[in-house]
Tab-separated table of C-alpha atoms in Angstrom:
chain	number	residue	atom	x	y	z
A	14	MET	CA	0.177	-0.180	-0.489
A	15	PRO	CA	1.387	3.382	-0.687
A	16	ARG	CA	2.301	5.744	1.903
A	17	GLN	CA	0.273	8.696	2.101
A	18	PRO	CA	2.809	12.127	2.611
A	19	GLU	CA	2.276	13.665	6.378
A	20	PRO	CA	-0.014	17.133	5.629
A	21	PRO	CA	2.106	20.031	6.495
A	22	ARG	CA	2.555	21.389	9.554
A	23	PRO	CA	1.148	25.154	9.997
A	24	SER	CA	3.751	27.692	10.512
A	25	LEU	CA	4.067	28.834	14.366
A	26	ALA	CA	4.834	31.949	14.516
A	27	PRO	CA	9.020	32.932	15.442
A	28	VAL	CA	7.821	33.726	19.724
A	29	LEU	CA	6.609	30.787	20.060
A	30	ASP	CA	9.136	28.208	18.290
A	31	ARG	CA	11.748	30.344	20.626
A	32	ASN	CA	9.773	29.614	23.550
A	33	ILE	CA	8.871	26.146	22.916
A	34	ALA	CA	13.075	25.419	22.233
A	35	ALA	CA	13.777	27.615	25.336
A	36	LEU	CA	10.701	24.939	27.301
A	37	VAL	CA	12.308	22.088	25.885
A	38	ASN	CA	16.564	23.059	26.679
A	39	ARG	CA	15.524	23.607	30.737
A	40	ARG	CA	13.658	20.811	30.821
A	41	TYR	CA	16.951	18.532	29.470
A	42	ARG	CA	19.619	19.941	31.293
A	43	GLU	CA	17.102	20.416	34.909
A	44	GLU	CA	17.755	15.704	33.619
A	45	ARG	CA	21.418	16.856	33.144
A	46	GLU	CA	21.640	18.486	36.308
A	47	LYS	CA	19.785	16.137	39.249
A	48	PRO	CA	21.707	14.798	41.708
A	49	VAL	CA	22.663	11.267	41.209
A	50	GLN	CA	19.466	10.107	43.431
A	51	ASP	CA	16.702	11.120	42.321
A	52	ARG	CA	17.977	9.794	39.347
A	53	LEU	CA	18.023	6.480	41.415
A	54	ALA	CA	13.981	6.956	42.433
A	55	ASP	CA	12.584	7.814	39.090
A	56	ARG	CA	14.415	4.622	37.584
A	57	VAL	CA	12.583	2.815	40.343
A	58	THR	CA	9.546	4.169	40.449
A	59	GLN	CA	9.592	4.163	36.007
A	60	PHE	CA	10.227	0.404	36.296
A	61	THR	CA	8.075	-0.518	39.591
A	62	GLY	CA	5.087	1.642	37.585
A	63	SER	CA	5.267	-0.634	34.702
A	64	LEU	CA	3.722	-4.583	33.273
A	65	ARG	CA	7.081	-5.298	33.696
A	66	PHE	CA	7.335	-5.234	37.473
A	67	VAL	CA	3.993	-6.697	37.902
A	68	TYR	CA	4.776	-9.705	35.482
A	69	ILE	CA	8.295	-10.262	37.446
A	70	HIS	CA	6.146	-10.382	40.989
A	71	ILE	CA	3.413	-12.638	39.734
A	72	ALA	CA	6.287	-15.092	38.899
A	73	LEU	CA	8.431	-15.098	41.946
A	74	PHE	CA	5.404	-14.236	43.998
A	75	GLY	CA	3.461	-17.872	42.667
A	76	THR	CA	6.175	-19.327	42.906
A	77	TRP	CA	6.460	-18.877	46.278
A	78	ILE	CA	2.969	-19.428	47.040
A	79	LEU	CA	3.468	-23.127	45.190
A	80	TRP	CA	6.824	-23.901	45.932
A	81	ASN	CA	4.859	-24.118	49.985
A	82	LEU	CA	1.670	-25.102	49.042
A	83	PRO	CA	1.082	-27.926	51.391
A	84	PHE	CA	0.739	-30.931	48.386
A	85	SER	CA	3.578	-29.522	46.955
A	86	PRO	CA	6.700	-32.233	46.063
A	87	LEU	CA	9.691	-29.736	46.983
A	88	PRO	CA	10.633	-29.365	50.046
A	89	ARG	CA	9.042	-25.554	51.825
A	90	PHE	CA	10.867	-23.168	53.391
A	91	ASP	CA	8.309	-21.245	54.045
A	92	PRO	CA	4.401	-23.794	55.275
A	93	THR	CA	3.158	-19.894	56.801
A	94	LEU	CA	4.444	-16.687	53.559
A	95	VAL	CA	5.507	-15.494	56.903
A	96	VAL	CA	8.446	-14.296	55.471
A	97	LEU	CA	7.243	-13.744	52.205
A	98	ALA	CA	4.602	-10.918	53.842
A	99	MET	CA	8.024	-9.682	55.813
A	100	VAL	CA	10.169	-9.769	52.260
A	101	ALA	CA	5.989	-7.878	51.014
A	102	SER	CA	5.717	-5.247	53.267
A	103	VAL	CA	9.845	-5.063	53.247
A	104	GLU	CA	9.906	-4.039	49.404
A	105	ALA	CA	5.721	-2.146	49.891
A	106	ILE	CA	7.322	0.441	52.390
A	107	PHE	CA	10.475	0.427	49.889
A	108	LEU	CA	8.808	1.524	47.139
A	109	SER	CA	6.064	3.394	49.060
A	110	THR	CA	9.632	5.554	49.243
A	111	PHE	CA	10.503	5.633	45.988
A	112	VAL	CA	7.987	6.329	45.153
A	113	LEU	CA	7.408	9.350	47.732
A	114	ILE	CA	10.522	11.160	46.142
A	115	THR	CA	8.944	11.270	42.389
A	116	GLN	CA	5.604	12.166	43.565
A	117	ASN	CA	7.124	15.224	46.129
A	118	ARG	CA	10.213	16.586	42.594
A	119	MET	CA	6.714	17.072	40.517
A	120	ALA	CA	5.193	18.946	43.330
A	121	ALA	CA	8.377	21.410	43.472
A	122	GLN	CA	8.253	21.505	39.291
A	123	ALA	CA	4.544	21.853	39.200
A	124	GLU	CA	4.737	24.618	42.559
A	125	ARG	CA	7.242	25.965	40.187
A	126	ARG	CA	5.415	25.851	36.172
A	127	ALA	CA	2.360	27.217	38.025
A	128	GLU	CA	4.254	29.973	39.884
A	129	LEU	CA	5.487	31.023	36.273
A	130	ASP	CA	2.000	30.491	35.164
A	131	LEU	CA	0.696	33.474	37.682
A	132	GLN	CA	3.876	35.605	36.588
A	133	ILE	CA	2.971	36.006	33.313
A	134	SER	CA	-0.522	36.113	33.495
A	135	LEU	CA	0.719	38.985	36.098
A	136	LEU	CA	3.021	40.319	33.758
A	137	THR	CA	-0.283	39.943	30.677
A	138	GLU	CA	-2.432	41.396	32.922
A	139	HIS	CA	-1.003	45.531	33.987
A	140	GLU	CA	0.806	44.782	30.053
A	141	LEU	CA	-3.358	45.045	28.953
A	142	THR	CA	-4.498	47.352	31.711
A	143	GLN	CA	-1.418	49.685	30.016
A	144	LEU	CA	-2.727	49.698	26.794
A	145	ILE	CA	-6.509	49.321	27.751
A	146	ARG	CA	-5.798	52.924	29.506
A	147	VAL	CA	-3.701	54.140	25.999
A	148	VAL	CA	-6.478	53.643	23.730
A	149	ASN	CA	-8.952	54.642	26.015
A	150	ALA	CA	-6.877	58.226	26.262
A	151	VAL	CA	-6.806	57.977	21.835
A	152	ALA	CA	-10.331	57.510	22.264
A	153	ALA	CA	-10.681	60.225	24.504
A	154	HIS	CA	-8.295	62.210	21.938
A	155	VAL	CA	-9.719	62.088	18.408
A	156	GLY	CA	-13.381	62.339	20.635
A	157	VAL	CA	-15.088	58.725	20.171
A	158	GLU	CA	-16.824	58.505	23.792
A	159	PRO	CA	-17.021	54.450	25.624
A	160	GLY	CA	-20.659	55.029	25.448
A	161	ALA	CA	-22.100	52.482	27.548
A	162	VAL	CA	-18.864	50.677	28.789
A	163	ALA	CA	-17.988	53.751	30.654
A	164	GLY	CA	-18.148	51.846	34.188
A	165	ASP	CA	-16.396	48.825	32.399
A	166	ILE	CA	-13.665	50.889	31.057
A	167	GLU	CA	-12.771	52.625	34.291
A	168	ALA	CA	-12.565	49.478	35.906
A	169	ILE	CA	-10.525	46.906	34.093
A	170	GLU	CA	-7.904	50.293	33.434
A	171	GLN	CA	-6.365	50.004	37.219
A	172	ASP	CA	-3.423	47.283	38.311
A	173	VAL	CA	-5.160	43.596	39.683
A	174	HIS	CA	-3.459	43.772	43.312
A	175	PRO	CA	-2.594	39.892	43.658
A	176	GLU	CA	-2.363	40.571	47.178
A	177	ALA	CA	-5.524	42.288	47.655
A	178	VAL	CA	-7.045	39.151	45.205
A	179	LEU	CA	-5.791	37.231	47.766
A	180	ASP	CA	-7.255	38.613	50.694
A	181	ARG	CA	-10.828	38.876	49.291
A	182	ILE	CA	-10.720	34.699	48.106
A	183	GLN	CA	-9.623	34.299	51.989
A	184	THR	CA	-12.879	36.412	52.948
A	185	ALA	CA	-14.796	34.965	50.912
A	186	GLU	CA	-13.642	31.451	52.016
A	187	GLU	CA	-14.168	32.390	55.740
A	188	GLU	CA	-17.504	34.132	55.121
A	189	GLN	CA	-18.407	30.811	53.356
A	190	GLY	CA	-17.484	28.532	56.517
A	191	ASP	CA	-19.788	31.044	59.269
A	192	ARG	CA	-22.439	30.153	57.197
A	193	GLU	CA	-22.689	26.961	57.133
A	194	PRO	CA	-23.422	24.744	59.810
A	195	ARG	CA	-21.234	23.332	61.803
A	196	ARG	CA	-23.089	19.739	62.122
A	197	GLY	CA	-22.319	17.301	60.096
A	198	PRO	CA	-19.572	17.439	56.481
A	199	SER	CA	-20.334	19.701	54.153
A	200	PRO	CA	-23.255	19.490	50.831
A	201	GLU	CA	-21.740	18.919	47.997
A	202	PRO	CA	-23.086	21.517	44.941
A	203	HIS	CA	-25.199	20.014	42.796
């Protein structure tokens, strides 16, 4: 069957290409600079999250159990399976620790990305506020009346102060908490 040509990729703005390259380079640099223990934790977590790990455990634990069953002709080395339970428990302790190490690092990365998103959003908001002021000044200079949206323009010309927004959110949450009944779990929204 003849291979169909790939459809042409839509072109991106040069700034997007630059940003993508910068983010990819940053990710590779962070990967290269990771400490040895983080690389080990990543590899262990990656392996334990694979089907190969599951198959190995099915084979090992299945063999161990079958070997130690009462009807097995082989000499039993763990007839009560207590040693197997202990091995599985110790393994679970170590595996959960590796997973938590990886999750903590991923949470820190997500927090840094959220901080970047917040900073970019705040910068964008500030730039838009300045742009609205300029457009409003140009409109006033050429005699264009804003009409029905005058109140909206005044509101969006104001800079947003993130600390004031966070304070308002906290106040609203506290007020909502004061209105909720004190007994039992809070009702779920519909």
